[in-house]
mmCIF file of C-alpha atoms and ligand atoms in Angstrom:
data_model
loop_
_atom_site.group_PDB
_atom_site.id
_atom_site.type_symbol
_atom_site.label_atom_id
_atom_site.label_comp_id
_atom_site.label_asym_id
_atom_site.label_seq_id
_atom_site.Cartn_x
_atom_site.Cartn_y
_atom_site.Cartn_z
ATOM 1 C CA MET X 1 0.000 0.000 0.000
ATOM 2 C CA LYS X 2 1.455 3.358 -1.027
ATOM 3 C CA ARG X 3 1.432 6.018 1.711
ATOM 4 C CA PHE X 4 -0.373 8.686 -0.348
ATOM 5 C CA GLU X 5 -2.848 6.553 -2.282
ATOM 6 C CA GLY X 6 -6.042 8.624 -2.614
ATOM 7 C CA LYS X 7 -4.317 11.837 -1.527
ATOM 8 C CA VAL X 8 -3.936 15.075 -3.459
ATOM 9 C CA ALA X 9 -0.925 17.365 -3.048
ATOM 10 C CA ILE X 10 0.009 20.796 -4.319
ATOM 11 C CA VAL X 11 3.726 21.536 -4.540
ATOM 12 C CA THR X 12 4.504 25.166 -5.336
ATOM 13 C CA GLY X 13 7.596 25.835 -7.426
ATOM 14 C CA ALA X 14 7.772 22.238 -8.609
ATOM 15 C CA SER X 15 9.186 22.904 -12.059
ATOM 16 C CA ARG X 16 12.755 22.053 -10.990
ATOM 17 C CA GLY X 17 15.158 21.632 -8.076
ATOM 18 C CA ILE X 18 13.859 20.755 -4.647
ATOM 19 C CA GLY X 19 10.196 21.230 -5.598
ATOM 20 C CA ARG X 20 10.570 18.666 -8.377
ATOM 21 C CA GLY X 21 12.158 16.234 -5.891
ATOM 22 C CA ILE X 22 9.262 16.690 -3.485
ATOM 23 C CA ALA X 23 6.611 16.337 -6.197
ATOM 24 C CA LEU X 24 8.244 13.169 -7.532
ATOM 25 C CA ARG X 25 8.510 11.571 -4.105
ATOM 26 C CA LEU X 26 4.859 12.255 -3.235
ATOM 27 C CA ALA X 27 3.761 10.965 -6.653
ATOM 28 C CA GLU X 28 5.919 7.825 -6.391
ATOM 29 C CA GLU X 29 4.086 7.076 -3.166
ATOM 30 C CA GLY X 30 0.667 7.422 -4.796
ATOM 31 C CA ALA X 31 -0.341 11.092 -4.469
ATOM 32 C CA ARG X 32 -1.961 12.940 -7.332
ATOM 33 C CA VAL X 33 0.252 16.006 -7.569
ATOM 34 C CA VAL X 34 -0.349 19.553 -8.739
ATOM 35 C CA VAL X 35 2.928 20.834 -10.182
ATOM 36 C CA ASN X 36 2.916 24.598 -9.769
ATOM 37 C CA HIS X 37 5.280 27.016 -11.458
ATOM 38 C CA ARG X 38 5.315 30.709 -12.299
ATOM 39 C CA SER X 39 7.134 31.004 -15.624
ATOM 40 C CA SER X 40 9.053 27.773 -16.403
ATOM 41 C CA ALA X 41 6.329 25.971 -18.337
ATOM 42 C CA GLU X 42 8.689 23.571 -20.104
ATOM 43 C CA GLU X 43 10.438 22.537 -16.901
ATOM 44 C CA ALA X 44 7.069 22.062 -15.175
ATOM 45 C CA ASP X 45 5.975 19.776 -18.027
ATOM 46 C CA GLU X 46 9.218 17.809 -17.553
ATOM 47 C CA THR X 47 8.344 17.313 -13.870
ATOM 48 C CA ALA X 48 4.899 16.064 -14.904
ATOM 49 C CA GLN X 49 6.482 13.687 -17.430
ATOM 50 C CA LEU X 50 8.830 12.303 -14.766
ATOM 51 C CA ILE X 51 5.783 11.696 -12.559
ATOM 52 C CA HIS X 52 3.939 9.951 -15.389
ATOM 53 C CA ALA X 53 7.045 7.832 -16.003
ATOM 54 C CA VAL X 54 6.770 6.364 -12.485
ATOM 55 C CA GLY X 55 3.061 5.687 -13.000
ATOM 56 C CA GLY X 56 1.890 8.773 -11.119
ATOM 57 C CA GLU X 57 -0.716 11.427 -11.877
ATOM 58 C CA ALA X 58 0.235 15.092 -12.267
ATOM 59 C CA LEU X 59 -1.423 18.327 -13.277
ATOM 60 C CA VAL X 60 0.594 21.432 -14.121
ATOM 61 C CA ILE X 61 -0.953 24.703 -12.923
ATOM 62 C CA GLN X 62 0.771 28.003 -13.650
ATOM 63 C CA ALA X 63 0.296 30.584 -10.899
ATOM 64 C CA ASP X 64 2.474 33.275 -9.354
ATOM 65 C CA VAL X 65 1.935 32.367 -5.716
ATOM 66 C CA SER X 66 3.323 35.694 -4.508
ATOM 67 C CA GLN X 67 0.029 37.151 -5.799
ATOM 68 C CA PHE X 68 -2.976 36.658 -3.502
ATOM 69 C CA ASP X 69 -5.542 36.078 -6.265
ATOM 70 C CA GLU X 70 -3.307 33.661 -8.163
ATOM 71 C CA ALA X 71 -2.789 31.513 -5.080
ATOM 72 C CA GLN X 72 -6.571 31.402 -4.590
ATOM 73 C CA ARG X 73 -6.966 30.325 -8.208
ATOM 74 C CA LEU X 74 -4.255 27.657 -7.851
ATOM 75 C CA VAL X 75 -6.040 25.996 -4.929
ATOM 76 C CA LYS X 76 -9.463 26.327 -6.598
ATOM 77 C CA GLU X 77 -8.253 24.778 -9.858
ATOM 78 C CA ALA X 78 -6.489 21.962 -7.987
ATOM 79 C CA ILE X 79 -9.640 21.070 -6.063
ATOM 80 C CA ALA X 80 -11.795 21.392 -9.195
ATOM 81 C CA ALA X 81 -9.509 18.940 -10.995
ATOM 82 C CA PHE X 82 -8.855 16.406 -8.235
ATOM 83 C CA GLY X 83 -11.859 16.895 -5.919
ATOM 84 C CA GLN X 84 -9.912 17.526 -2.698
ATOM 85 C CA LEU X 85 -6.684 18.836 -1.194
ATOM 86 C CA ASP X 86 -4.753 16.884 1.429
ATOM 87 C CA VAL X 87 -1.172 18.147 1.265
ATOM 88 C CA LEU X 88 0.152 21.637 0.575
ATOM 89 C CA VAL X 89 3.906 22.086 0.186
ATOM 90 C CA ASN X 90 4.981 25.724 0.024
ATOM 91 C CA ASN X 91 8.307 25.368 -1.727
ATOM 92 C CA ALA X 92 8.429 28.252 -4.256
ATOM 93 C CA GLY X 93 11.315 30.537 -3.422
ATOM 94 C CA THR X 94 13.882 32.934 -4.746
ATOM 95 C CA THR X 95 16.965 34.933 -3.731
ATOM 96 C CA ARG X 96 18.290 38.429 -4.418
ATOM 97 C CA ASP X 97 21.539 38.188 -2.448
ATOM 98 C CA THR X 98 23.445 41.366 -1.672
ATOM 99 C CA LEU X 99 24.764 43.252 1.345
ATOM 100 C CA ILE X 100 22.320 45.626 3.066
ATOM 101 C CA MET X 101 24.312 48.659 1.857
ATOM 102 C CA MET X 102 23.570 47.664 -1.724
ATOM 103 C CA MET X 103 20.135 46.132 -1.299
ATOM 104 C CA LYS X 104 17.394 47.834 -3.252
ATOM 105 C CA GLU X 105 13.840 48.029 -1.979
ATOM 106 C CA GLU X 106 12.739 45.925 -4.960
ATOM 107 C CA GLN X 107 15.183 43.142 -3.952
ATOM 108 C CA TRP X 108 13.764 43.112 -0.456
ATOM 109 C CA ASP X 109 10.140 43.128 -1.660
ATOM 110 C CA THR X 110 10.607 40.400 -4.291
ATOM 111 C CA VAL X 111 12.152 37.987 -1.805
ATOM 112 C CA ILE X 112 9.614 38.684 0.938
ATOM 113 C CA ASP X 113 6.686 38.372 -1.483
ATOM 114 C CA THR X 114 7.972 35.188 -3.132
ATOM 115 C CA ASN X 115 9.161 33.364 -0.005
ATOM 116 C CA LEU X 116 6.812 34.630 2.714
ATOM 117 C CA LYS X 117 3.692 36.243 1.284
ATOM 118 C CA SER X 118 3.266 33.197 -0.970
ATOM 119 C CA VAL X 119 3.101 30.997 2.129
ATOM 120 C CA PHE X 120 0.363 33.187 3.605
ATOM 121 C CA ASN X 121 -1.448 33.291 0.243
ATOM 122 C CA CYS X 122 -1.473 29.526 -0.268
ATOM 123 C CA CYS X 123 -2.210 28.608 3.362
ATOM 124 C CA LYS X 124 -5.074 31.113 3.403
ATOM 125 C CA ALA X 125 -6.511 29.551 0.236
ATOM 126 C CA ALA X 126 -6.056 25.968 1.510
ATOM 127 C CA ALA X 127 -7.190 26.440 5.122
ATOM 128 C CA ARG X 128 -10.948 26.551 4.519
ATOM 129 C CA PRO X 129 -11.168 23.448 2.316
ATOM 130 C CA MET X 130 -8.871 21.538 4.715
ATOM 131 C CA VAL X 131 -10.890 22.626 7.772
ATOM 132 C CA LYS X 132 -14.087 21.470 6.025
ATOM 133 C CA ARG X 133 -12.624 17.976 5.529
ATOM 134 C CA LYS X 134 -10.948 17.959 8.960
ATOM 135 C CA TYR X 135 -7.702 16.839 7.349
ATOM 136 C CA GLY X 136 -4.596 18.569 6.129
ATOM 137 C CA ARG X 137 -0.822 18.427 5.966
ATOM 138 C CA ILE X 138 0.964 21.717 5.341
ATOM 139 C CA ILE X 139 4.744 21.702 4.922
ATOM 140 C CA ASN X 140 6.582 24.978 4.451
ATOM 141 C CA ILE X 141 10.140 25.067 3.123
ATOM 142 C CA SER X 142 12.458 27.331 5.100
ATOM 143 C CA SER X 143 16.270 27.228 5.038
ATOM 144 C CA VAL X 144 19.350 27.008 7.241
ATOM 145 C CA SER X 145 19.752 30.726 6.452
ATOM 146 C CA GLY X 146 16.481 31.423 8.260
ATOM 147 C CA LEU X 147 17.747 29.585 11.345
ATOM 148 C CA ALA X 148 21.375 30.757 11.483
ATOM 149 C CA GLY X 149 21.488 33.904 9.313
ATOM 150 C CA GLN X 150 23.786 34.475 6.356
ATOM 151 C CA ALA X 151 25.699 37.595 5.291
ATOM 152 C CA GLY X 152 24.271 38.911 2.035
ATOM 153 C CA GLN X 153 20.898 37.350 2.734
ATOM 154 C CA THR X 154 19.072 39.688 5.116
ATOM 155 C CA ASN X 155 16.025 39.564 2.843
ATOM 156 C CA TYR X 156 16.150 35.798 2.318
ATOM 157 C CA ALA X 157 16.949 34.916 5.952
ATOM 158 C CA ALA X 158 14.170 37.230 7.182
ATOM 159 C CA SER X 159 11.641 35.568 4.872
ATOM 160 C CA LYS X 160 12.728 32.066 5.886
ATOM 161 C CA ALA X 161 12.772 32.843 9.634
ATOM 162 C CA ALA X 162 9.310 34.369 9.306
ATOM 163 C CA VAL X 163 8.049 31.158 7.704
ATOM 164 C CA VAL X 164 8.966 29.375 10.961
ATOM 165 C CA GLY X 165 6.964 31.787 13.165
ATOM 166 C CA PHE X 166 4.081 31.727 10.708
ATOM 167 C CA SER X 167 4.014 27.930 10.661
ATOM 168 C CA LYS X 168 4.088 27.541 14.441
ATOM 169 C CA SER X 169 1.208 30.022 14.766
ATOM 170 C CA LEU X 170 -0.826 28.288 12.073
ATOM 171 C CA ALA X 171 -0.135 24.903 13.699
ATOM 172 C CA LYS X 172 -1.758 26.256 16.871
ATOM 173 C CA GLU X 173 -4.736 27.638 14.912
ATOM 174 C CA LEU X 174 -5.465 24.510 12.891
ATOM 175 C CA GLY X 175 -4.421 21.670 15.212
ATOM 176 C CA SER X 176 -7.934 21.065 16.515
ATOM 177 C CA ARG X 177 -9.058 20.392 12.922
ATOM 178 C CA ASN X 178 -6.553 17.581 12.354
ATOM 179 C CA ILE X 179 -4.345 19.803 10.220
ATOM 180 C CA THR X 180 -0.613 19.727 10.868
ATOM 181 C CA VAL X 181 1.764 22.509 9.868
ATOM 182 C CA ASN X 182 5.500 21.829 9.832
ATOM 183 C CA VAL X 183 8.671 23.278 8.378
ATOM 184 C CA VAL X 184 11.551 21.649 6.538
ATOM 185 C CA ALA X 185 14.796 23.631 6.606
ATOM 186 C CA PRO X 186 17.201 22.317 3.953
ATOM 187 C CA GLY X 187 20.932 22.918 3.957
ATOM 188 C CA PHE X 188 22.800 23.508 0.703
ATOM 189 C CA VAL X 189 21.479 21.662 -2.349
ATOM 190 C CA HIS X 190 22.834 22.150 -5.892
ATOM 191 C CA THR X 191 19.957 23.802 -7.821
ATOM 192 C CA ALA X 192 19.430 26.800 -10.094
ATOM 193 C CA LEU X 193 18.924 28.863 -6.931
ATOM 194 C CA THR X 194 22.374 28.089 -5.558
ATOM 195 C CA ALA X 195 24.260 27.963 -8.877
ATOM 196 C CA ASP X 196 25.959 31.313 -8.191
ATOM 197 C CA ILE X 197 26.671 30.712 -4.482
ATOM 198 C CA LEU X 198 27.921 27.129 -4.712
ATOM 199 C CA THR X 199 31.178 27.725 -6.541
ATOM 200 C CA GLU X 200 33.785 24.981 -6.254
ATOM 201 C CA ASP X 201 35.400 26.723 -3.252
ATOM 202 C CA ASN X 202 32.108 27.384 -1.484
ATOM 203 C CA THR X 203 30.965 23.822 -2.099
ATOM 204 C CA ARG X 204 34.156 22.508 -0.493
ATOM 205 C CA MET X 205 33.701 24.822 2.506
ATOM 206 C CA ALA X 206 30.046 23.860 2.885
ATOM 207 C CA ILE X 207 30.961 20.164 2.819
ATOM 208 C CA GLU X 208 33.715 20.717 5.410
ATOM 209 C CA ALA X 209 31.234 22.472 7.701
ATOM 210 C CA THR X 210 28.698 19.662 7.386
ATOM 211 C CA PRO X 211 29.096 16.772 9.871
ATOM 212 C CA LEU X 212 27.709 14.286 7.349
ATOM 213 C CA GLY X 213 30.317 15.462 4.848
ATOM 214 C CA ARG X 214 28.229 16.123 1.742
ATOM 215 C CA LEU X 215 25.662 18.525 0.311
ATOM 216 C CA GLY X 216 21.976 17.691 0.396
ATOM 217 C CA THR X 217 19.854 16.507 -2.519
ATOM 218 C CA ALA X 218 16.300 17.175 -3.631
ATOM 219 C CA GLU X 219 15.633 13.524 -2.747
ATOM 220 C CA ASP X 220 16.772 14.118 0.875
ATOM 221 C CA VAL X 221 14.277 16.979 1.169
ATOM 222 C CA GLY X 222 11.552 15.002 -0.614
ATOM 223 C CA ALA X 223 11.916 12.157 1.892
ATOM 224 C CA ALA X 224 11.555 14.526 4.873
ATOM 225 C CA VAL X 225 8.509 16.206 3.342
ATOM 226 C CA ALA X 226 6.954 12.808 2.632
ATOM 227 C CA PHE X 227 7.410 11.825 6.279
ATOM 228 C CA LEU X 228 5.703 15.015 7.515
ATOM 229 C CA ALA X 229 2.905 14.563 4.954
ATOM 230 C CA SER X 230 2.314 10.950 5.972
ATOM 231 C CA ASP X 231 0.134 9.387 8.659
ATOM 232 C CA GLU X 232 3.288 8.399 10.569
ATOM 233 C CA ALA X 233 3.632 12.107 11.377
ATOM 234 C CA SER X 234 0.014 12.588 12.459
ATOM 235 C CA PHE X 235 1.120 13.698 15.987
ATOM 236 C CA VAL X 236 3.856 16.043 14.741
ATOM 237 C CA THR X 237 3.008 19.713 14.294
ATOM 238 C CA GLY X 238 4.690 23.097 14.647
ATOM 239 C CA GLN X 239 8.128 21.523 14.183
ATOM 240 C CA VAL X 240 11.170 22.486 12.162
ATOM 241 C CA LEU X 241 12.960 19.530 10.605
ATOM 242 C CA SER X 242 16.454 20.477 9.437
ATOM 243 C CA VAL X 243 17.629 18.431 6.460
ATOM 244 C CA ASP X 244 21.169 19.731 6.344
ATOM 245 C CA GLY X 245 23.565 16.949 7.312
ATOM 246 C CA GLY X 246 23.953 18.554 10.756
ATOM 247 C CA LEU X 247 25.137 21.943 9.440
ATOM 248 C CA VAL X 248 22.895 23.878 11.853
ATOM 249 C CA MET X 249 22.121 22.331 15.221
ATOM 250 C CA GLN X 250 19.557 24.258 17.258
HETATM 251 P P1 NAP K 301 14.973 26.714 -7.807
HETATM 252 O O1 NAP K 301 15.663 25.566 -8.450
HETATM 253 O O2 NAP K 301 15.313 28.082 -8.236
HETATM 254 O O3 NAP K 301 13.395 26.490 -7.966
HETATM 255 C C1 NAP K 301 12.514 27.461 -7.514
HETATM 256 C C2 NAP K 301 11.114 27.080 -7.932
HETATM 257 O O4 NAP K 301 10.210 28.072 -7.417
HETATM 258 C C3 NAP K 301 10.935 27.061 -9.443
HETATM 259 O O5 NAP K 301 10.066 26.015 -9.772
HETATM 260 C C4 NAP K 301 10.269 28.413 -9.725
HETATM 261 O O6 NAP K 301 9.471 28.362 -10.893
HETATM 262 C C5 NAP K 301 9.391 28.548 -8.485
HETATM 263 N N1 NAP K 301 8.948 29.901 -8.219
HETATM 264 C C6 NAP K 301 9.684 30.992 -7.943
HETATM 265 N N2 NAP K 301 8.889 32.054 -7.741
HETATM 266 C C7 NAP K 301 7.614 31.613 -7.877
HETATM 267 C C8 NAP K 301 6.351 32.233 -7.776
HETATM 268 N N3 NAP K 301 6.235 33.529 -7.491
HETATM 269 N N4 NAP K 301 5.240 31.480 -7.995
HETATM 270 C C9 NAP K 301 5.348 30.162 -8.294
HETATM 271 N N5 NAP K 301 6.526 29.521 -8.386
HETATM 272 C C10 NAP K 301 7.652 30.250 -8.195
HETATM 273 O O7 NAP K 301 15.173 26.678 -6.233
HETATM 274 P P2 NAP K 301 15.408 25.466 -5.181
HETATM 275 O O8 NAP K 301 16.812 25.516 -4.762
HETATM 276 O O9 NAP K 301 14.830 24.204 -5.694
HETATM 277 O O10 NAP K 301 14.565 26.005 -3.939
HETATM 278 C C11 NAP K 301 13.308 25.499 -3.568
HETATM 279 C C12 NAP K 301 13.002 25.957 -2.150
HETATM 280 O O11 NAP K 301 13.986 25.444 -1.261
HETATM 281 C C13 NAP K 301 13.036 27.478 -1.989
HETATM 282 O O12 NAP K 301 12.025 27.876 -1.092
HETATM 283 C C14 NAP K 301 14.398 27.721 -1.390
HETATM 284 O O13 NAP K 301 14.451 28.919 -0.672
HETATM 285 C C15 NAP K 301 14.545 26.495 -0.504
HETATM 286 N N6 NAP K 301 15.927 26.171 -0.143
HETATM 287 C C16 NAP K 301 16.841 25.860 -1.104
HETATM 288 C C17 NAP K 301 18.129 25.521 -0.717
HETATM 289 C C18 NAP K 301 19.187 25.135 -1.724
HETATM 290 O O14 NAP K 301 20.362 24.986 -1.322
HETATM 291 N N7 NAP K 301 18.865 24.968 -2.988
HETATM 292 C C19 NAP K 301 18.486 25.529 0.633
HETATM 293 C C20 NAP K 301 17.529 25.853 1.575
HETATM 294 C C21 NAP K 301 16.250 26.166 1.179
HETATM 295 P P3 NAP K 301 9.567 29.481 -12.043
HETATM 296 O O15 NAP K 301 10.945 29.414 -12.627
HETATM 297 O O16 NAP K 301 8.492 29.114 -13.003
HETATM 298 O O17 NAP K 301 9.342 30.806 -11.359
#
């Protein structure tokens, strides 16, 4: 029996990288998955094809989740297509790294809107249908930067730390309705997002600083999300699960 047979999941920002890894893992275990993206239609189709290749069911829905109305539409279209929503993974994210002296207002706003407001937008859209069914699993993707801070990432770290406070508060609001809200905080993973940061030198330094001696993978994050989305985690809420090889220990 697959863990997510009969379940429907939305994964935001699932056109590549970590989101693709999460979407694939949930689909491999039986979930019907909504693959969300903002502008990478081809990559989102590739994710859907990979899901079909493992016998899964996927639906690509374009929506800019930093926009309130688009997040509402995403959840509405997902439920119209699949009849229900069980799992929401808020994974869409971006960076505009620079020191505070150089940071433009637009760089601050883009990162906060994409990484934090999107989480509010999608949770707000999903809460009512989940409350109605008295079932829900919400997993929000934060980052080691949100837990430990990172020079050049005041915008990004602020958005990712805020996701933790948001998630704990929402866990308290929705717990009585059998809805769990948890956070996964990945360490460094090679993706388009980290292509500029993870130079050869930085990769070596990151590996040296990591007790488990390697970078993470989208599959590592997908496995942690699958655990939190599963019935084995039905008594786990308001928690932050670091998937970082021990890089940040709270
Ligand atoms: P990525 O490869 O750049 O993928 C980002 C995804 O988010 C893409 O599918 C992108 O699609 C989507 N996206 C961006 N803005 C969006 C919006 N407004 N609406 C809908 N989708 C949007 O990044 P990644 O490394 O996989 O990161 C995924 C998540 O993990 C992010 O939240 C990131 O902060 C977090 N994280 C990553 C690392 C790491 O080392 N990679 C570490 C810790 C945390 P479009 O191209 O279509 O916009």
